[in-house]
XYZ file of C-alpha atoms in Angstrom:
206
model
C 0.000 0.000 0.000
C 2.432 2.376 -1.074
C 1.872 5.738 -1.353
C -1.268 5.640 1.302
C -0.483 9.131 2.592
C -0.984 11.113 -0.758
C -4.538 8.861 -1.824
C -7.283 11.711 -2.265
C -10.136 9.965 -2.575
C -11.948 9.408 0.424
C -12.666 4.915 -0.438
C -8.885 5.097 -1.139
C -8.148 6.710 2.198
C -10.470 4.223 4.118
C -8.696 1.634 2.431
C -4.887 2.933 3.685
C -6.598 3.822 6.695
C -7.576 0.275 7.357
C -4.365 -0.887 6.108
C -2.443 0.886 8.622
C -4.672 -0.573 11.850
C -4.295 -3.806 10.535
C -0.380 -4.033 10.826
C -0.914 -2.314 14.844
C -2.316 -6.145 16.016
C 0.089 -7.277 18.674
C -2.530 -6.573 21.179
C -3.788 -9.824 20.817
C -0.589 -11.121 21.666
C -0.254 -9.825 25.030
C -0.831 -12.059 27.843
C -3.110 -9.685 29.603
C -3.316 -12.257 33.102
C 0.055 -11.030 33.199
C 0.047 -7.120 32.002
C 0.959 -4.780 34.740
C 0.725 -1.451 35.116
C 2.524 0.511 37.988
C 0.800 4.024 39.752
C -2.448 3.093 37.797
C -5.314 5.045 39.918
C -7.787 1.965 39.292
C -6.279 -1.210 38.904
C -6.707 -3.409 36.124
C -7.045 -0.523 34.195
C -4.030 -0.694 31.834
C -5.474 -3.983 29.618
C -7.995 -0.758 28.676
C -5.345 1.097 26.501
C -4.477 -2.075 24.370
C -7.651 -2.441 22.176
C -7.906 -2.503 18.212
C -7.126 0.416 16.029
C -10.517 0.969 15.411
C -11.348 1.822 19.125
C -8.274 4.056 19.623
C -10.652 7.229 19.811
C -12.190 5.832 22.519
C -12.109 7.937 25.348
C -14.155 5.696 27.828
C -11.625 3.809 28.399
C -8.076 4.691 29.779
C -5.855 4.911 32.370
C -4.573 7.608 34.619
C -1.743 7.718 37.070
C -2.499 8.143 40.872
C 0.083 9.696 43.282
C 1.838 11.507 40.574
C 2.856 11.692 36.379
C 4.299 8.564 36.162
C 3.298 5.343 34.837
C 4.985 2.235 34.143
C 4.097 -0.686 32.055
C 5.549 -4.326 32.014
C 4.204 -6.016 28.981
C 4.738 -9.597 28.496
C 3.816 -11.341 25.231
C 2.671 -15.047 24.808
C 5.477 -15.249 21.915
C 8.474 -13.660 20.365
C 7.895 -10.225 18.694
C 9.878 -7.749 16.158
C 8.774 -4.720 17.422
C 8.188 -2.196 14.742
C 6.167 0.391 15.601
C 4.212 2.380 18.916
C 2.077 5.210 19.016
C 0.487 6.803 22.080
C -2.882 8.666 22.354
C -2.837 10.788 25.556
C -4.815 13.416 27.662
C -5.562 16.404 26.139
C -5.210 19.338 29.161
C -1.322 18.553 30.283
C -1.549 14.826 31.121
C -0.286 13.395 27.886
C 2.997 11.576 28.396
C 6.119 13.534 27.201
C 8.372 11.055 27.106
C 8.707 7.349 26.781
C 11.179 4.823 27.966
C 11.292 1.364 26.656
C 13.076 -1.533 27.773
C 12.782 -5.432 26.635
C 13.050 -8.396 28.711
C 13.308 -7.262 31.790
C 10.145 -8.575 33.608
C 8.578 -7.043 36.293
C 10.521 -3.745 36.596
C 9.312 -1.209 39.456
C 10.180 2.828 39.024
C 13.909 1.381 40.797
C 14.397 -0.538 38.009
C 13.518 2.149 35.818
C 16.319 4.565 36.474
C 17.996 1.743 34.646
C 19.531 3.266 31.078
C 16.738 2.397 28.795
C 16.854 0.201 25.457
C 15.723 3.303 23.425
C 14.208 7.016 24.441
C 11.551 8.766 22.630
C 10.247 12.454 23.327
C 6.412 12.666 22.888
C 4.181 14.818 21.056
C 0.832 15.322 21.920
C -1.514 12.917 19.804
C -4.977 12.404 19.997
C -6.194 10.748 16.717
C -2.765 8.226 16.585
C -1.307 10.155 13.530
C 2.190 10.247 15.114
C 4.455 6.948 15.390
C 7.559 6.198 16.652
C 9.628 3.632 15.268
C 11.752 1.218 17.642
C 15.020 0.259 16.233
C 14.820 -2.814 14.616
C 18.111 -4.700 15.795
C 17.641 -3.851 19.321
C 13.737 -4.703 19.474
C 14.110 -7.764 16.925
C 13.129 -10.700 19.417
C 11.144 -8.999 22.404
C 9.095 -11.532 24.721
C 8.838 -8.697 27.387
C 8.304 -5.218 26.963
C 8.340 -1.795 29.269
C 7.031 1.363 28.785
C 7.955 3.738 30.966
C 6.134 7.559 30.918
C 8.452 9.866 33.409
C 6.723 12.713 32.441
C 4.164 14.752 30.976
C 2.900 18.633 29.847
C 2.523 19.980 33.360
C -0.285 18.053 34.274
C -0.181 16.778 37.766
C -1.448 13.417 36.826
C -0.930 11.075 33.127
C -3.559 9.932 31.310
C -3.037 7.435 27.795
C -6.411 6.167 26.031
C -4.479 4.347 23.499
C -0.738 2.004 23.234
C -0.579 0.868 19.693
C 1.888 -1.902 18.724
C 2.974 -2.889 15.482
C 5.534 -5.255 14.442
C 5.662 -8.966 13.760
C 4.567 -12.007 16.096
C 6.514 -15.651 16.365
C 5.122 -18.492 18.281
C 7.092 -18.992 21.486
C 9.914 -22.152 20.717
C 9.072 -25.575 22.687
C 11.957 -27.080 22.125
C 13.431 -26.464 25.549
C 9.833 -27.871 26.874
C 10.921 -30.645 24.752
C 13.977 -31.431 25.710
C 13.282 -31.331 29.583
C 10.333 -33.924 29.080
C 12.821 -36.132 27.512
C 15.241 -36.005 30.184
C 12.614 -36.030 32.918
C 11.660 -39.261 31.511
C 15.074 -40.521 31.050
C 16.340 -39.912 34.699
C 13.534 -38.229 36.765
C 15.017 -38.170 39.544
C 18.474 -36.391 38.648
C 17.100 -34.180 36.411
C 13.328 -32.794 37.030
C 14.783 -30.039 39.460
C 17.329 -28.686 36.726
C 14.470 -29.089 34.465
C 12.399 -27.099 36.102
C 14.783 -24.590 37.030
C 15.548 -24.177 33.439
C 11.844 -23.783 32.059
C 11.773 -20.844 34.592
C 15.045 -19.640 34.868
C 14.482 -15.537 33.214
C 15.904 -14.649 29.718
C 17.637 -11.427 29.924
């Protein structure tokens, strides 16, 4: 669909329009029993910003930060993914993020963790209709099974509000050969080898 942003008929724009949600799908790839979100002001609310395209204008749903601007996500995905793509719809008087901090595999981070030199930086705009995207690099975002976004900051609101995280980018099933392998052995000597097993299925992947 080259060429999408210079179409000027109106079916043509639908069509590049619809193009362009289709390719931000990795919300279905998040493992939402999982997702957290860190200063939320109602929890559970953070699975509300990761919806389809279609229902990024949907201001019903958000969340907003409770002591203070910050909010921090830890994202973890069912699979491996090539992150390509994120855009952000925020608040609209002062509480739209003005910066965002992403990091990748690194589980369960808290705001400690998050002074923590980031993978990649990216100063905000204000964006309500998700028009503006910002593009991860590709060779350090290739094979991401966790992600964090981290907002530090905002336009002088006292609180942060985001109605929308849109990611785009390119999904792999998670391997099973190391699921695999530790059956085999488990069978072979159980009894030497189902603690290393286990250890190893949940031993963290930096």
């Amino acid at each position: 669909m080259a060429g999408c942003g210079h179409q000027h008929h109106e079916h043509k724009h639908d069509l590049c329009e619809s193009y362009r949600g289709s390719q931000f799908h990795l919300f279905q790839k998040i493992d939402f029993i999982k997702l957290q979100c860190l200063n939320e002001a109602e929890e559970g609310s953070a699975k509300n910003v990761f919806k389809p395209w279609d229902e990024r204008l949907d201001t019903t749903k958000f969340v907003k930060s409770d002591v203070d601007e910050e909010l921090l996500f830890n994202i973890p995905f069912v699979g491996q993914v090539k992150l390509k793509g994120v855009v952000v719809i925020g608040g609209e008087i002062g509480d739209h993020p003005s910066k965002m901090k992403l990091y990748k595999n690194r589980p369960y981070m808290t705001f400690d963790d998050a002074t923590a030199e980031p993978d990649q930086v990216f100063d905000l705009n204000e964006d309500h209709d998700g028009s503006l995207e910002y593009t991860p690099k590709v060779s350090r975002f290739s094979s991401v099974e966790h992600l964090s976004i981290f907002f530090p900051s905002n336009f002088g609101s006292e609180t942060s509000k985001v109605y929308f995280i849109g990611l785009k980018g390119d999904f792999q099933e998670a391997h099973r050969h190391g699921v695999t392998i530790c059956t085999y052995e488990a069978r072979a000597n159980p009894s030497d080898h189902k603690t290393g097993s286990f250890d190893s299925v949940h031993h963290p992947v930096s």
